[in-house]
Amino acid sequence: MILAPNTAVGIDDVALHVPKLFISTLGEFAEARGIEPAKLARGIGVEKMAVPDAHEDAATMAASSVLELMKRNDLSPEEVGRIYIGTESGVDEAKAIGTYVIGMLERVYGPGSFQECSTVEFKSACIAATFALENAAYWLRVEGMEEENGEGDEEGYEDSSRRGGRVGIVVATDIARYDLNSPGEYTQGAGSVALLVKRNPRLMVLDPVMGVFTRDENDFFRPIGMKCAVVNGKYSNLCYLAAMDGAFYSYKKRVLGRGMIRLADDECTSDHLSHIIFHIPYPRMAEYAAASIFQREWRDLPRWRTIEEEMGPEPKSEDFEGQKEYLLAEGDYKRRFSKSGKFLEAYGRKVKPSTLISSVVGNIYTGSIYLGLASLLEQDLLVPGTRIGLGSYGSGCSAAFFSGVVGEGVESMAKGKFLKTLNERVEIGLADYQLLHEGEKNESVISPSGEFALVEIEGDGYRRYDFVV
Ligand code: HMG
């Protein structure tokens, strides 16, 4: 079989689902934890965190985002060839979460309607959905070739071929949960993102290049049976930055090597990315990542003179007596760089707009980077023909840096609707939040209506879901 590497494949649409409940980090929560609200609003960047109700879990949220995606794109089940799900909040150690999701969807579309759709659960902390996306794109390229060669046009398949071939759906679904009263607690959240992956997509054509970085780390993990993650918080920030740096330079080597990006003398790779969306465990982390990449990218360019005029030259190890003194000076310089006018201008333009939804939803782990994409779409900031970069990170740890070119079709897509939905959510107090967190609230705060719900966990652990009208 001859593959078609140049087939334009990518993300056509993004549908989001977040729980109806949220807790404000700035009021009762901050007071109870003895934290200044300004630290959470500015130092962390999170003002509200989504809280799943008693009838919600990673499977119900996934089914809800897929249903939203299918409805608004008028997709029928036989057009969907793959549902790949990235999650670290799986509901079973063996059974793929996607089989529960398909079971729920068939309550709407009819029994057996998804039987020719395969589903796999990807686990790789917060980077899982990115690897699911990469795999869905590979599948589509191969599937496209088979269709072009006239293979696979069996009965019932013709219709979808006429409409441009089968599609894949990549779902990111997670509940970020840390111990009560821990420093991780104010970086929680919950939600799901469903990406429609197809040929000739409206939103973004994926570039055929991905830079990756992998290293065995203990920054964040959740041994089997534990409800909350074990996290070495400050160390996890360092692992994220080191891995992102590695993945970005792996990406850079490849795009420059292939001539996909050509640099003038006073340019660097990130100049060619109109926006960069980083994994957003909390918005401030995206700022640290941007500072780290821009500092390394800019230091050999004429613009660095402006930085040095503002802050003096970067510390050099040979000017210090010991390694510790040098590292302290370097850390201080980094902090000052991240407050420099030139950095803040580039960050505000290229990176900050992607953190909008995360600041009022919190961390949704593997979906967070795609909340970033949705943030740009909702604010109508995606310009056809421009290239955007995406830096994905998963603890443990791996990072991937990749890019895509915004499609013309983005102009016809609806914008701003999800931001309105976020304003319609219901705020809960600390007492309800804590009961839900500990799994001690049996009744839902808001009874499910017009949505998927977990209705029972049977004696053997099998979960019963329903679509509650
Ligand atoms: P912390 O103890 O709150 O950190 O932990 P901090 O005390 O250093 O404060 C954070 C910032 O707030 C600092 O800013 C303070 O100065 C500032 P900086 O100095 O860095 O510029 N601050 C204030 N700002 C304004 N007004 C004030 C004020 N006071 C202080 N009054 C930490 C933060 C993120 C470590 C913690 O919340 C945590 O452990 N979170 C969970 C782990 C995490 O999110 N790690 C991120 C990287 S790993 C990752 O992204 C993967 C992950 O998504 C999981 C996966 O892959 O599956 C987590």
Coordinates of C-alpha atoms and ligand atoms in Angstrom, one line a residue:
M1 CA 0.0 0.0 0.0
I2 CA 1.3 3.5 -0.9
L3 CA 0.7 6.0 1.9
A4 CA -0.3 9.6 1.2
P5 CA 1.9 11.6 3.6
N6 CA 0.7 14.9 2.2
T7 CA -3.0 14.2 2.9
A8 CA -4.3 17.3 4.8
V9 CA -5.5 15.8 8.1
G10 CA -6.2 17.6 11.3
I11 CA -8.7 19.1 13.7
D12 CA -12.0 20.1 12.2
D13 CA -14.0 21.1 15.3
V14 CA -13.7 21.1 19.1
A15 CA -16.6 20.4 21.5
L16 CA -16.3 20.9 25.3
H17 CA -18.1 19.6 28.3
V18 CA -17.5 20.9 31.8
P19 CA -19.6 20.1 34.9
K20 CA -22.4 22.6 35.8
L21 CA -20.9 23.1 39.2
F22 CA -17.8 25.2 40.2
I23 CA -16.2 26.5 43.3
S24 CA -14.6 30.0 43.3
T25 CA -11.0 29.9 44.5
L26 CA -11.2 33.5 45.7
G27 CA -13.9 33.5 48.4
E28 CA -14.7 31.0 51.1
F29 CA -12.1 28.5 49.7
A30 CA -9.1 31.0 50.0
E31 CA -10.2 32.0 53.4
A32 CA -10.6 28.5 54.7
R33 CA -7.2 27.5 53.4
G34 CA -5.5 30.7 54.7
I35 CA -4.4 31.8 51.2
E36 CA -4.5 35.4 49.9
P37 CA -6.9 35.4 47.0
A38 CA -4.4 37.5 45.0
K39 CA -2.0 34.5 45.1
L40 CA -4.6 32.3 43.4
A41 CA -5.8 34.9 40.9
R42 CA -2.4 36.1 39.9
G43 CA 0.3 33.7 41.3
I44 CA -1.6 30.6 40.0
G45 CA -4.0 32.2 37.6
V46 CA -7.1 30.2 38.6
E47 CA -10.3 31.9 39.7
K48 CA -12.8 29.1 39.4
M49 CA -12.5 25.3 39.4
A50 CA -15.1 23.0 37.8
V51 CA -16.4 20.3 40.2
P52 CA -18.0 17.1 39.0
D53 CA -21.4 16.3 40.5
A54 CA -22.2 12.9 42.1
H55 CA -23.6 11.5 38.9
E56 CA -20.5 12.5 36.8
D57 CA -17.3 10.8 36.0
A58 CA -14.7 10.7 33.2
A59 CA -17.0 8.5 31.1
T60 CA -20.1 10.7 31.3
M61 CA -18.1 13.8 30.6
A62 CA -16.5 12.1 27.5
A63 CA -19.9 10.9 26.2
S64 CA -21.3 14.4 26.7
S65 CA -18.5 16.1 24.7
V66 CA -18.8 13.5 21.9
L67 CA -22.6 13.9 21.7
E68 CA -22.2 17.7 21.4
L69 CA -19.6 17.2 18.7
M70 CA -21.7 14.8 16.7
K71 CA -24.9 16.8 17.0
R72 CA -23.5 20.1 15.8
N73 CA -21.6 18.5 12.9
D74 CA -24.6 16.4 12.0
L75 CA -22.5 13.2 12.2
S76 CA -24.1 9.7 12.1
P77 CA -22.5 6.8 14.0
E78 CA -21.4 5.0 10.9
E79 CA -19.2 7.9 9.8
V80 CA -17.2 7.6 13.0
G81 CA -14.4 5.0 12.6
R82 CA -12.4 5.6 15.7
I83 CA -13.1 7.0 19.2
Y84 CA -9.7 7.3 20.9
I85 CA -9.8 8.5 24.5
G86 CA -7.0 10.0 26.5
T87 CA -7.6 9.9 30.2
E88 CA -5.8 9.2 33.5
S89 CA -9.2 9.1 35.3
G90 CA -10.2 5.7 33.8
V91 CA -13.2 4.0 35.5
D92 CA -11.9 0.4 35.0
E93 CA -8.5 -1.3 35.0
A94 CA -9.3 -3.5 32.0
K95 CA -12.5 -2.4 30.1
A96 CA -11.8 0.5 27.8
I97 CA -13.6 3.7 28.9
G98 CA -14.7 4.1 25.3
T99 CA -16.9 1.0 25.5
Y100 CA -18.9 2.7 28.3
V101 CA -19.0 5.9 26.2
I102 CA -20.2 4.0 23.1
G103 CA -22.9 2.3 25.3
M104 CA -24.1 5.7 26.4
L105 CA -24.1 7.1 22.8
E106 CA -26.1 4.1 21.7
R107 CA -28.8 5.1 24.1
V108 CA -29.2 8.1 21.9
Y109 CA -28.4 6.7 18.4
G110 CA -29.7 3.1 18.9
P111 CA -28.3 -0.3 19.9
G112 CA -25.4 -1.4 17.7
S113 CA -25.0 1.9 15.9
F114 CA -21.3 2.2 16.8
Q115 CA -20.4 -1.4 16.4
E116 CA -18.0 -0.7 13.5
C117 CA -16.2 2.0 15.5
S118 CA -13.1 1.0 17.4
T119 CA -12.1 2.6 20.7
V120 CA -8.8 2.6 22.6
E121 CA -7.9 4.2 25.9
F122 CA -4.6 6.1 25.9
K123 CA -2.9 6.7 29.2
S124 CA 0.2 8.9 29.5
A125 CA -0.8 11.5 32.1
C126 CA -1.6 14.9 30.5
I127 CA -0.1 14.1 27.2
A128 CA -2.4 11.1 26.4
A129 CA -4.9 12.9 24.2
T130 CA -2.0 14.3 22.1
F131 CA -0.7 10.9 21.4
A132 CA -4.3 9.8 20.7
L133 CA -4.5 12.6 18.2
E134 CA -1.3 11.6 16.5
N135 CA -2.7 8.0 16.2
A136 CA -6.0 9.2 14.8
A137 CA -4.2 11.3 12.2
Y138 CA -2.1 8.2 11.2
W139 CA -5.3 6.1 10.9
L140 CA -7.0 8.7 8.8
R141 CA -4.1 9.0 6.3
V142 CA -4.2 5.2 5.9
E143 CA -8.0 5.0 5.7
G144 CA -7.8 7.8 3.1
M145 CA -5.5 5.8 0.9
E146 CA -7.7 2.7 1.2
E147 CA -10.7 4.7 0.0
E148 CA -8.7 6.3 -2.9
N149 CA -7.6 2.8 -3.9
G150 CA -11.3 1.7 -3.9
E151 CA -10.9 -0.6 -0.9
G152 CA -13.3 -0.6 2.0
D153 CA -16.4 0.8 0.2
E154 CA -18.6 -1.8 1.7
E155 CA -22.3 -1.5 2.1
G156 CA -23.4 1.5 4.3
Y157 CA -20.0 3.1 3.8
E158 CA -20.7 4.7 0.5
D159 CA -22.7 7.5 2.1
S160 CA -19.8 8.5 4.4
S161 CA -17.3 8.3 1.5
R162 CA -19.5 10.8 -0.5
R163 CA -19.3 13.1 2.5
G164 CA -15.5 13.0 2.6
G165 CA -14.7 9.7 4.3
R166 CA -15.0 8.4 7.8
V167 CA -13.8 10.6 10.7
G168 CA -12.1 10.0 14.0
I169 CA -13.0 11.5 17.3
V170 CA -10.3 12.1 19.9
V171 CA -11.6 12.7 23.4
A172 CA -9.7 14.0 26.4
T173 CA -11.5 13.5 29.7
D174 CA -10.3 13.9 33.2
I175 CA -10.9 14.9 36.8
A176 CA -7.9 16.5 38.4
R177 CA -8.0 15.7 42.1
Y178 CA -5.4 16.4 44.8
D179 CA -5.7 16.0 48.6
L180 CA -7.7 18.6 50.4
N181 CA -5.5 21.2 52.0
S182 CA -2.6 20.4 49.8
P183 CA -0.8 22.9 47.5
G184 CA -2.2 20.9 44.5
E185 CA -5.8 21.6 45.7
Y186 CA -6.1 24.9 43.9
T187 CA -5.0 23.4 40.6
Q188 CA -8.0 21.0 40.3
G189 CA -10.7 20.9 37.7
A190 CA -12.8 18.6 35.5
G191 CA -14.0 18.4 32.0
S192 CA -13.8 16.8 28.6
V193 CA -12.8 17.9 25.1
A194 CA -13.8 16.1 21.9
L195 CA -11.8 16.8 18.7
L196 CA -13.2 16.0 15.3
V197 CA -10.3 14.6 13.3
K198 CA -10.7 14.5 9.6
R199 CA -9.3 15.2 6.2
N200 CA -9.3 18.8 4.9
P201 CA -10.3 20.1 8.3
R202 CA -11.7 23.6 9.0
L203 CA -9.8 24.4 12.1
M204 CA -6.2 23.2 11.7
V205 CA -4.2 21.0 9.4
L206 CA -1.6 19.2 11.4
D207 CA 2.0 19.5 10.3
P208 CA 3.7 16.1 9.8
V209 CA 6.3 16.9 12.4
M210 CA 6.4 16.3 16.2
G211 CA 9.3 16.9 18.5
V212 CA 9.3 14.7 21.6
F213 CA 11.1 14.3 24.9
T214 CA 10.7 11.4 27.4
R215 CA 12.4 10.7 30.7
D216 CA 11.5 8.6 33.7
E217 CA 10.5 11.0 36.5
N218 CA 8.6 10.9 39.8
D219 CA 7.1 14.5 39.6
F220 CA 3.5 13.3 39.6
F221 CA 1.9 9.8 39.6
R222 CA -1.1 7.9 41.0
P223 CA -0.4 4.3 42.1
I224 CA -3.2 1.9 41.4
G225 CA -6.0 2.2 43.9
M226 CA -5.2 5.8 45.0
K227 CA -7.8 8.5 44.4
C228 CA -5.5 11.5 44.4
A229 CA -2.2 12.0 42.7
V230 CA 1.1 12.0 44.5
V231 CA 2.8 15.2 43.4
N232 CA 6.1 16.8 44.0
G233 CA 4.7 20.2 43.0
K234 CA 7.7 22.5 42.6
Y235 CA 9.7 19.7 41.1
S236 CA 6.9 18.9 38.6
N237 CA 7.2 22.5 37.3
L238 CA 10.9 21.9 36.7
C239 CA 10.3 18.6 34.9
Y240 CA 7.6 20.3 32.8
L241 CA 10.1 23.1 31.7
A242 CA 13.0 20.7 31.0
A243 CA 10.8 18.4 28.9
M244 CA 9.1 21.2 27.0
D245 CA 12.5 22.7 26.2
G246 CA 13.7 19.3 24.9
A247 CA 10.5 18.7 22.8
F248 CA 10.7 22.3 21.4
Y249 CA 14.3 21.8 20.3
S250 CA 13.5 18.4 18.8
Y251 CA 10.6 20.1 16.9
K252 CA 12.8 23.0 15.8
K253 CA 15.5 20.7 14.4
R254 CA 12.9 18.9 12.4
V255 CA 10.9 21.9 11.0
L256 CA 14.1 23.8 10.1
G257 CA 15.7 20.6 8.7
R258 CA 12.7 20.0 6.4
G259 CA 12.5 23.6 5.3
M260 CA 9.0 23.9 6.7
I261 CA 10.1 27.1 8.4
R262 CA 12.8 29.3 6.9
L263 CA 14.5 31.8 9.2
A264 CA 15.8 35.3 8.2
D265 CA 19.0 36.4 10.1
D266 CA 17.1 38.2 12.9
E267 CA 14.4 35.5 13.3
C268 CA 13.8 32.5 15.5
T269 CA 11.4 29.5 15.1
S270 CA 8.8 30.9 17.6
D271 CA 8.5 34.1 15.5
H272 CA 6.8 31.9 12.9
L273 CA 4.1 30.6 15.3
S274 CA 1.3 33.1 15.6
H275 CA 0.1 31.5 18.9
I276 CA 1.7 28.9 21.1
I277 CA -0.6 26.8 23.3
F278 CA 1.1 25.0 26.1
H279 CA -0.3 22.4 28.5
I280 CA -2.1 24.5 31.2
P281 CA -2.1 22.7 34.6
Y282 CA -2.7 26.3 35.8
P283 CA -2.3 29.5 33.6
R284 CA 0.8 30.7 35.3
M285 CA 2.6 27.5 34.1
A286 CA 2.1 28.5 30.5
E287 CA 3.8 31.8 31.4
Y288 CA 6.8 30.0 32.8
A289 CA 7.0 27.8 29.7
A290 CA 6.8 30.8 27.4
A291 CA 9.6 32.6 29.3
S292 CA 11.8 29.5 29.1
I293 CA 11.4 29.0 25.4
F294 CA 11.6 32.7 24.5
Q295 CA 14.7 33.3 26.6
R296 CA 16.5 30.5 24.8
E297 CA 15.2 31.5 21.4
W298 CA 16.0 35.2 21.7
R299 CA 19.4 35.2 23.3
D300 CA 21.3 35.0 20.0
L301 CA 19.2 37.6 18.2
P302 CA 19.6 41.4 17.9
R303 CA 16.5 41.9 20.1
W304 CA 18.4 40.5 23.0
R305 CA 20.2 43.9 23.2
T306 CA 16.9 45.5 24.3
I307 CA 16.6 42.9 27.1
E308 CA 20.2 43.5 28.2
E309 CA 19.6 47.2 28.2
E310 CA 16.7 46.6 30.6
M311 CA 18.2 43.9 32.8
G312 CA 21.9 43.7 32.3
P313 CA 23.8 40.7 30.8
E314 CA 22.8 37.1 31.6
P315 CA 25.0 35.5 34.4
K316 CA 27.9 33.3 33.2
S317 CA 29.0 30.3 35.3
E318 CA 32.6 31.3 35.1
D319 CA 31.8 34.6 37.0
F320 CA 30.7 32.7 40.1
E321 CA 32.6 30.9 42.8
G322 CA 30.3 27.9 43.0
Q323 CA 27.5 26.2 41.0
K324 CA 24.9 27.1 43.7
E325 CA 25.7 30.9 43.5
Y326 CA 25.5 30.7 39.7
L327 CA 22.1 28.8 39.7
L328 CA 20.6 31.4 42.1
A329 CA 21.7 34.2 39.9
E330 CA 20.4 32.4 36.8
G331 CA 17.0 31.8 38.5
D332 CA 16.8 35.5 39.5
Y333 CA 17.6 36.5 35.9
K334 CA 14.9 34.2 34.6
R335 CA 12.3 35.8 36.9
R336 CA 13.3 39.3 35.9
F337 CA 13.2 38.2 32.2
S338 CA 9.6 37.0 32.7
K339 CA 8.7 40.5 33.9
S340 CA 10.5 42.4 31.1
G341 CA 8.4 44.5 28.7
K342 CA 9.5 42.6 25.6
F343 CA 8.6 39.2 27.1
L344 CA 5.3 40.4 28.5
E345 CA 4.3 41.8 25.1
A346 CA 5.1 38.5 23.3
Y347 CA 3.4 36.5 26.0
G348 CA 0.3 38.6 26.0
R349 CA 0.0 38.3 22.3
K350 CA 1.0 34.7 21.6
V351 CA 0.3 32.7 24.7
K352 CA -1.9 34.3 27.3
P353 CA -5.2 34.2 25.3
S354 CA -5.0 30.4 25.3
T355 CA -5.4 30.4 29.1
L356 CA -8.8 32.0 29.2
I357 CA -11.0 29.0 29.7
S358 CA -8.5 27.3 32.1
S359 CA -8.6 30.3 34.4
V360 CA -12.3 29.5 35.1
V361 CA -12.3 25.7 34.8
G362 CA -9.0 24.7 36.3
N363 CA -6.8 21.7 35.2
I364 CA -8.6 19.1 33.2
Y365 CA -5.3 17.2 32.7
T366 CA -5.0 15.9 29.2
G367 CA -7.7 18.1 27.8
S368 CA -6.1 21.3 29.1
I369 CA -4.1 22.1 26.0
Y370 CA -7.2 21.7 23.9
L371 CA -9.1 24.0 26.2
G372 CA -6.3 26.4 25.0
L373 CA -7.2 25.8 21.4
A374 CA -10.9 26.3 22.2
S375 CA -10.0 29.6 24.0
L376 CA -8.4 30.9 20.8
L377 CA -11.4 29.8 18.7
E378 CA -14.0 31.2 21.2
Q379 CA -12.2 34.6 21.1
D380 CA -11.9 34.5 17.3
L381 CA -8.1 34.7 17.4
L382 CA -7.4 32.0 14.8
V383 CA -6.3 33.5 11.5
P384 CA -6.5 31.3 8.4
G385 CA -3.0 30.5 7.0
T386 CA -1.1 31.1 10.2
R387 CA 0.8 28.4 12.0
I388 CA 0.2 27.7 15.6
G389 CA 2.4 25.7 18.0
L390 CA 1.3 23.3 20.6
G391 CA 3.4 22.1 23.6
S392 CA 1.9 19.1 25.4
Y393 CA 3.2 17.8 28.7
G394 CA 2.4 14.7 30.7
S395 CA 4.0 13.9 34.0
G396 CA 6.2 10.9 34.5
C397 CA 7.3 12.4 32.0
S398 CA 6.9 13.2 28.3
A399 CA 6.5 16.4 26.2
A400 CA 5.6 16.8 22.6
F401 CA 5.8 19.9 20.5
F402 CA 3.9 20.1 17.2
S403 CA 2.1 22.6 15.0
G404 CA -0.6 23.1 12.5
V405 CA -1.8 25.6 10.0
V406 CA -5.2 27.3 10.6
G407 CA -7.7 26.4 7.9
E408 CA -9.9 28.8 5.9
G409 CA -13.0 27.0 7.3
V410 CA -12.3 28.6 10.7
E411 CA -14.1 31.7 9.6
S412 CA -17.4 30.0 9.2
M413 CA -17.3 28.3 12.7
A414 CA -19.4 29.5 15.6
K415 CA -17.6 31.5 18.3
G416 CA -18.2 32.6 21.9
K417 CA -21.0 30.2 22.7
F418 CA -19.1 28.1 25.2
L419 CA -17.9 31.2 27.1
K420 CA -21.6 32.0 27.6
T421 CA -22.3 28.5 28.8
L422 CA -19.5 28.9 31.4
N423 CA -21.3 31.9 32.8
E424 CA -24.4 29.8 33.4
R425 CA -22.8 27.4 35.8
V426 CA -23.8 27.1 39.5
E427 CA -21.4 28.0 42.3
I428 CA -21.2 25.7 45.2
G429 CA -19.9 26.3 48.7
L430 CA -16.9 24.7 50.5
A431 CA -19.1 22.1 52.3
D432 CA -20.6 20.6 49.1
Y433 CA -17.2 20.8 47.3
Q434 CA -15.5 18.8 50.1
L435 CA -18.3 16.1 50.3
L436 CA -18.1 15.7 46.5
H437 CA -14.3 15.6 46.6
E438 CA -14.4 12.8 49.2
G439 CA -17.1 10.9 47.4
E440 CA -19.4 11.3 50.4
K441 CA -22.3 13.0 48.6
N442 CA -24.7 10.4 47.3
E443 CA -27.3 12.8 45.9
S444 CA -26.5 15.1 43.0
V445 CA -26.3 18.8 43.8
I446 CA -28.3 19.4 40.6
S447 CA -30.3 16.4 39.5
P448 CA -29.2 15.2 36.0
S449 CA -31.5 16.4 33.2
G450 CA -30.9 16.2 29.4
E451 CA -27.5 14.5 30.1
F452 CA -25.6 11.3 30.6
A453 CA -25.4 10.1 34.2
L454 CA -23.9 7.3 36.2
V455 CA -26.9 5.7 37.8
E456 CA -25.5 2.6 39.6
I457 CA -22.3 0.7 40.3
E458 CA -23.3 -2.9 40.6
G459 CA -22.0 -5.3 43.2
D460 CA -19.3 -6.6 40.8
G461 CA -18.2 -3.1 39.9
Y462 CA -19.9 -2.8 36.5
R463 CA -21.2 0.7 35.9
R464 CA -24.7 1.5 34.7
Y465 CA -25.1 4.7 32.8
D466 CA -28.2 6.3 31.2
F467 CA -29.2 9.4 29.3
V468 CA -31.5 11.1 31.7
V469 CA -34.2 13.1 29.8
Ligands
HMG1 P1 2.7 26.8 45.6 O1 3.2 26.3 46.9 O2 1.4 27.5 45.7 O3 3.7 27.8 44.9 O4 2.6 25.6 44.6 P2 4.3 29.2 45.3 O5 4.2 29.4 46.7 O6 5.7 29.3 44.6 O7 3.3 30.2 44.5 C1 3.1 30.2 43.2 C2 3.2 31.7 42.6 O8 2.3 32.5 43.4 C3 4.6 32.3 42.8 O9 4.9 33.0 41.7 C4 4.4 33.2 44.0 O10 5.3 34.3 44.0 C5 3.0 33.7 43.7 P3 6.4 33.1 41.1 O11 7.3 33.5 42.2 O12 6.7 31.8 40.6 O13 6.3 34.1 40.0 N1 2.4 34.4 44.8 C6 1.6 35.5 44.7 N2 1.3 36.2 43.7 C7 0.4 37.3 43.9 N3 0.0 37.7 45.1 C8 0.3 37.0 46.2 C9 1.2 35.8 46.0 N4 1.7 34.9 46.9 C10 2.4 34.0 46.1 N5 -0.1 37.3 47.4 C11 2.2 24.4 42.6 C12 2.2 25.7 43.3 C13 1.8 24.6 41.2 C14 3.5 23.7 42.7 C15 1.1 23.5 43.4 O14 -0.2 24.2 43.2 C16 1.0 22.1 42.9 O15 1.7 21.2 43.4 N6 0.1 21.8 41.9 C17 -0.1 20.5 41.3 C18 1.1 20.1 40.4 C19 1.2 20.9 39.1 O16 0.2 21.5 38.7 N7 2.3 21.0 38.5 C20 2.5 21.6 37.2 C21 3.6 21.0 36.3 S1 3.3 19.2 36.1 C22 2.0 19.2 35.0 O17 1.7 20.1 34.4 C23 1.3 17.8 34.8 C24 0.0 17.7 35.5 O18 -1.0 18.4 34.7 C25 -0.4 16.2 35.6 C26 -0.3 15.3 34.4 O19 0.5 15.3 33.6 O20 -1.2 14.4 34.4 C27 0.0 18.3 36.9

